[in-house]
Amino acid sequence: MTLSTREREQFLAEPHIGALSVVERPDRAPLTVPIWYQYTPGGELWVRTGPDSRKARAIRSAGRFSLMVQRTEPTVRYVSVEGPVTRTAPDSHELSWEMAARYLPEDQVAAFVEYDRTRLGEHFVLYMRPQHWVAADLGSF
């Protein structure tokens, strides 16, 4: 069953692990990697990544990317969005904290942010405005 605009935006706003895909080369299938993301219904979707990462280079070249999220319980449901990069921004402690708090238990956020900021290297933020949506709830099987 197709999801309504409200249902698909609300589902995307939940903290699922996304599968980010971007065309890297015309002779290859898209690069697809798991990623944490943030989305507010009606707004932009954003991800953090290293500025020299393979996905960052591919996204800069393509100017767009897609993200798919899914669940299998209580029903099989997915949302896939695709759109252009609308802007980039420097990363910050606040954005790192916001993302970690979305995915981790409260008592683990500070330690992860410290690890992220000191061990994982520089990040920047890529914003995307979803233009094309594919969303469905396939029921329970």
JSON list of C-alpha atoms in Angstrom, two decimals, residues 12-111:
[
{"chain": "A", "resi": 12, "resn": "LEU", "atom": "CA", "xyz": [11.71, 9.02, 7.13]},
{"chain": "A", "resi": 13, "resn": "ALA", "atom": "CA", "xyz": [11.95, 11.20, 10.27]},
{"chain": "A", "resi": 14, "resn": "GLU", "atom": "CA", "xyz": [12.33, 8.08, 12.44]},
{"chain": "A", "resi": 15, "resn": "PRO", "atom": "CA", "xyz": [15.91, 6.98, 13.28]},
{"chain": "A", "resi": 16, "resn": "HIS", "atom": "CA", "xyz": [16.49, 4.20, 10.76]},
{"chain": "A", "resi": 17, "resn": "ILE", "atom": "CA", "xyz": [19.90, 3.38, 9.33]},
{"chain": "A", "resi": 18, "resn": "GLY", "atom": "CA", "xyz": [19.87, 4.72, 5.79]},
{"chain": "A", "resi": 19, "resn": "ALA", "atom": "CA", "xyz": [21.34, 3.16, 2.68]},
{"chain": "A", "resi": 20, "resn": "LEU", "atom": "CA", "xyz": [22.87, 6.09, 0.80]},
{"chain": "A", "resi": 21, "resn": "SER", "atom": "CA", "xyz": [23.42, 5.55, -2.93]},
{"chain": "A", "resi": 22, "resn": "VAL", "atom": "CA", "xyz": [25.25, 7.74, -5.40]},
{"chain": "A", "resi": 23, "resn": "VAL", "atom": "CA", "xyz": [26.45, 7.25, -8.95]},
{"chain": "A", "resi": 24, "resn": "GLU", "atom": "CA", "xyz": [30.21, 7.11, -8.84]},
{"chain": "A", "resi": 25, "resn": "ARG", "atom": "CA", "xyz": [31.03, 6.11, -12.42]},
{"chain": "A", "resi": 26, "resn": "PRO", "atom": "CA", "xyz": [28.82, 5.49, -15.45]},
{"chain": "A", "resi": 27, "resn": "ASP", "atom": "CA", "xyz": [30.25, 1.97, -15.95]},
{"chain": "A", "resi": 28, "resn": "ARG", "atom": "CA", "xyz": [29.44, 0.81, -12.39]},
{"chain": "A", "resi": 29, "resn": "ALA", "atom": "CA", "xyz": [26.41, 0.32, -10.22]},
{"chain": "A", "resi": 30, "resn": "PRO", "atom": "CA", "xyz": [25.88, 3.10, -7.66]},
{"chain": "A", "resi": 31, "resn": "LEU", "atom": "CA", "xyz": [28.02, 3.19, -4.54]},
{"chain": "A", "resi": 32, "resn": "THR", "atom": "CA", "xyz": [25.72, 2.21, -1.64]},
{"chain": "A", "resi": 33, "resn": "VAL", "atom": "CA", "xyz": [26.75, 2.61, 2.00]},
{"chain": "A", "resi": 34, "resn": "PRO", "atom": "CA", "xyz": [24.95, 2.56, 5.38]},
{"chain": "A", "resi": 35, "resn": "ILE", "atom": "CA", "xyz": [24.71, 5.94, 7.07]},
{"chain": "A", "resi": 36, "resn": "TRP", "atom": "CA", "xyz": [23.09, 7.86, 9.90]},
{"chain": "A", "resi": 37, "resn": "TYR", "atom": "CA", "xyz": [20.92, 10.73, 8.68]},
{"chain": "A", "resi": 38, "resn": "GLN", "atom": "CA", "xyz": [18.58, 13.41, 10.03]},
{"chain": "A", "resi": 39, "resn": "TYR", "atom": "CA", "xyz": [15.27, 14.55, 8.56]},
{"chain": "A", "resi": 40, "resn": "THR", "atom": "CA", "xyz": [12.40, 16.75, 9.70]},
{"chain": "A", "resi": 41, "resn": "PRO", "atom": "CA", "xyz": [9.11, 16.41, 7.77]},
{"chain": "A", "resi": 42, "resn": "GLY", "atom": "CA", "xyz": [8.88, 19.02, 5.03]},
{"chain": "A", "resi": 43, "resn": "GLY", "atom": "CA", "xyz": [12.55, 19.95, 5.35]},
{"chain": "A", "resi": 44, "resn": "GLU", "atom": "CA", "xyz": [15.95, 18.91, 4.14]},
{"chain": "A", "resi": 45, "resn": "LEU", "atom": "CA", "xyz": [17.61, 15.60, 4.85]},
{"chain": "A", "resi": 46, "resn": "TRP", "atom": "CA", "xyz": [21.22, 15.82, 6.04]},
{"chain": "A", "resi": 47, "resn": "VAL", "atom": "CA", "xyz": [24.18, 13.53, 6.55]},
{"chain": "A", "resi": 48, "resn": "ARG", "atom": "CA", "xyz": [27.68, 13.96, 7.96]},
{"chain": "A", "resi": 49, "resn": "THR", "atom": "CA", "xyz": [30.72, 12.53, 6.24]},
{"chain": "A", "resi": 50, "resn": "GLY", "atom": "CA", "xyz": [34.40, 13.08, 5.76]},
{"chain": "A", "resi": 51, "resn": "PRO", "atom": "CA", "xyz": [35.17, 15.67, 3.06]},
{"chain": "A", "resi": 52, "resn": "ASP", "atom": "CA", "xyz": [37.57, 13.29, 1.28]},
{"chain": "A", "resi": 53, "resn": "SER", "atom": "CA", "xyz": [35.48, 10.13, 1.66]},
{"chain": "A", "resi": 54, "resn": "ARG", "atom": "CA", "xyz": [34.57, 8.14, -1.42]},
{"chain": "A", "resi": 55, "resn": "LYS", "atom": "CA", "xyz": [30.88, 8.98, -0.98]},
{"chain": "A", "resi": 56, "resn": "ALA", "atom": "CA", "xyz": [31.59, 12.70, -0.53]},
{"chain": "A", "resi": 57, "resn": "ARG", "atom": "CA", "xyz": [33.63, 12.80, -3.74]},
{"chain": "A", "resi": 58, "resn": "ALA", "atom": "CA", "xyz": [30.89, 10.93, -5.62]},
{"chain": "A", "resi": 59, "resn": "ILE", "atom": "CA", "xyz": [28.14, 13.19, -4.24]},
{"chain": "A", "resi": 60, "resn": "ARG", "atom": "CA", "xyz": [30.08, 16.34, -5.16]},
{"chain": "A", "resi": 61, "resn": "SER", "atom": "CA", "xyz": [30.53, 14.99, -8.70]},
{"chain": "A", "resi": 62, "resn": "ALA", "atom": "CA", "xyz": [26.92, 13.83, -9.15]},
{"chain": "A", "resi": 63, "resn": "GLY", "atom": "CA", "xyz": [25.32, 16.76, -7.30]},
{"chain": "A", "resi": 64, "resn": "ARG", "atom": "CA", "xyz": [22.68, 14.43, -5.87]},
{"chain": "A", "resi": 65, "resn": "PHE", "atom": "CA", "xyz": [22.14, 11.20, -3.99]},
{"chain": "A", "resi": 66, "resn": "SER", "atom": "CA", "xyz": [19.42, 8.86, -2.81]},
{"chain": "A", "resi": 67, "resn": "LEU", "atom": "CA", "xyz": [18.65, 7.38, 0.58]},
{"chain": "A", "resi": 68, "resn": "MET", "atom": "CA", "xyz": [16.49, 4.36, 1.38]},
{"chain": "A", "resi": 69, "resn": "VAL", "atom": "CA", "xyz": [15.27, 3.32, 4.83]},
{"chain": "A", "resi": 70, "resn": "GLN", "atom": "CA", "xyz": [13.24, 0.27, 5.80]},
{"chain": "A", "resi": 71, "resn": "ARG", "atom": "CA", "xyz": [11.84, -1.79, 8.61]},
{"chain": "A", "resi": 72, "resn": "THR", "atom": "CA", "xyz": [10.52, -5.33, 8.79]},
{"chain": "A", "resi": 73, "resn": "GLU", "atom": "CA", "xyz": [8.43, -5.18, 12.00]},
{"chain": "A", "resi": 74, "resn": "PRO", "atom": "CA", "xyz": [5.50, -4.88, 12.60]},
{"chain": "A", "resi": 75, "resn": "THR", "atom": "CA", "xyz": [5.10, -4.61, 8.82]},
{"chain": "A", "resi": 76, "resn": "VAL", "atom": "CA", "xyz": [7.50, -4.35, 5.90]},
{"chain": "A", "resi": 77, "resn": "ARG", "atom": "CA", "xyz": [7.74, -0.61, 5.18]},
{"chain": "A", "resi": 78, "resn": "TYR", "atom": "CA", "xyz": [10.23, 1.45, 3.23]},
{"chain": "A", "resi": 79, "resn": "VAL", "atom": "CA", "xyz": [10.84, 4.97, 1.99]},
{"chain": "A", "resi": 80, "resn": "SER", "atom": "CA", "xyz": [13.32, 5.94, -0.70]},
{"chain": "A", "resi": 81, "resn": "VAL", "atom": "CA", "xyz": [14.11, 9.56, -1.53]},
{"chain": "A", "resi": 82, "resn": "GLU", "atom": "CA", "xyz": [16.32, 11.13, -4.16]},
{"chain": "A", "resi": 83, "resn": "GLY", "atom": "CA", "xyz": [17.26, 14.71, -4.76]},
{"chain": "A", "resi": 84, "resn": "PRO", "atom": "CA", "xyz": [19.89, 17.34, -5.30]},
{"chain": "A", "resi": 85, "resn": "VAL", "atom": "CA", "xyz": [22.41, 18.54, -2.78]},
{"chain": "A", "resi": 86, "resn": "THR", "atom": "CA", "xyz": [21.00, 21.90, -1.72]},
{"chain": "A", "resi": 87, "resn": "ARG", "atom": "CA", "xyz": [23.96, 23.05, 0.36]},
{"chain": "A", "resi": 88, "resn": "THR", "atom": "CA", "xyz": [26.94, 21.96, 2.39]},
{"chain": "A", "resi": 89, "resn": "ALA", "atom": "CA", "xyz": [28.08, 23.27, 5.75]},
{"chain": "A", "resi": 90, "resn": "PRO", "atom": "CA", "xyz": [30.94, 22.82, 8.17]},
{"chain": "A", "resi": 91, "resn": "ASP", "atom": "CA", "xyz": [30.32, 20.22, 10.85]},
{"chain": "A", "resi": 92, "resn": "SER", "atom": "CA", "xyz": [29.98, 21.28, 14.47]},
{"chain": "A", "resi": 93, "resn": "HIS", "atom": "CA", "xyz": [29.92, 19.79, 17.93]},
{"chain": "A", "resi": 94, "resn": "GLU", "atom": "CA", "xyz": [26.17, 20.51, 18.04]},
{"chain": "A", "resi": 95, "resn": "LEU", "atom": "CA", "xyz": [25.44, 18.63, 14.79]},
{"chain": "A", "resi": 96, "resn": "SER", "atom": "CA", "xyz": [27.60, 15.71, 15.88]},
{"chain": "A", "resi": 97, "resn": "TRP", "atom": "CA", "xyz": [25.69, 15.60, 19.18]},
{"chain": "A", "resi": 98, "resn": "GLU", "atom": "CA", "xyz": [22.30, 15.85, 17.45]},
{"chain": "A", "resi": 99, "resn": "MET", "atom": "CA", "xyz": [23.10, 12.94, 15.16]},
{"chain": "A", "resi": 100, "resn": "ALA", "atom": "CA", "xyz": [24.53, 10.75, 17.93]},
{"chain": "A", "resi": 101, "resn": "ALA", "atom": "CA", "xyz": [21.54, 11.48, 20.19]},
{"chain": "A", "resi": 102, "resn": "ARG", "atom": "CA", "xyz": [19.22, 10.34, 17.41]},
{"chain": "A", "resi": 103, "resn": "TYR", "atom": "CA", "xyz": [20.78, 6.88, 17.28]},
{"chain": "A", "resi": 104, "resn": "LEU", "atom": "CA", "xyz": [22.40, 6.11, 20.62]},
{"chain": "A", "resi": 105, "resn": "PRO", "atom": "CA", "xyz": [21.14, 5.74, 24.19]},
{"chain": "A", "resi": 106, "resn": "GLU", "atom": "CA", "xyz": [21.47, 9.00, 26.13]},
{"chain": "A", "resi": 107, "resn": "ASP", "atom": "CA", "xyz": [24.25, 7.65, 28.34]},
{"chain": "A", "resi": 108, "resn": "GLN", "atom": "CA", "xyz": [26.45, 6.83, 25.30]},
{"chain": "A", "resi": 109, "resn": "VAL", "atom": "CA", "xyz": [26.15, 10.11, 23.37]},
{"chain": "A", "resi": 110, "resn": "ALA", "atom": "CA", "xyz": [28.93, 12.09, 25.06]},
{"chain": "A", "resi": 111, "resn": "ALA", "atom": "CA", "xyz": [31.47, 9.27, 24.69]}
]
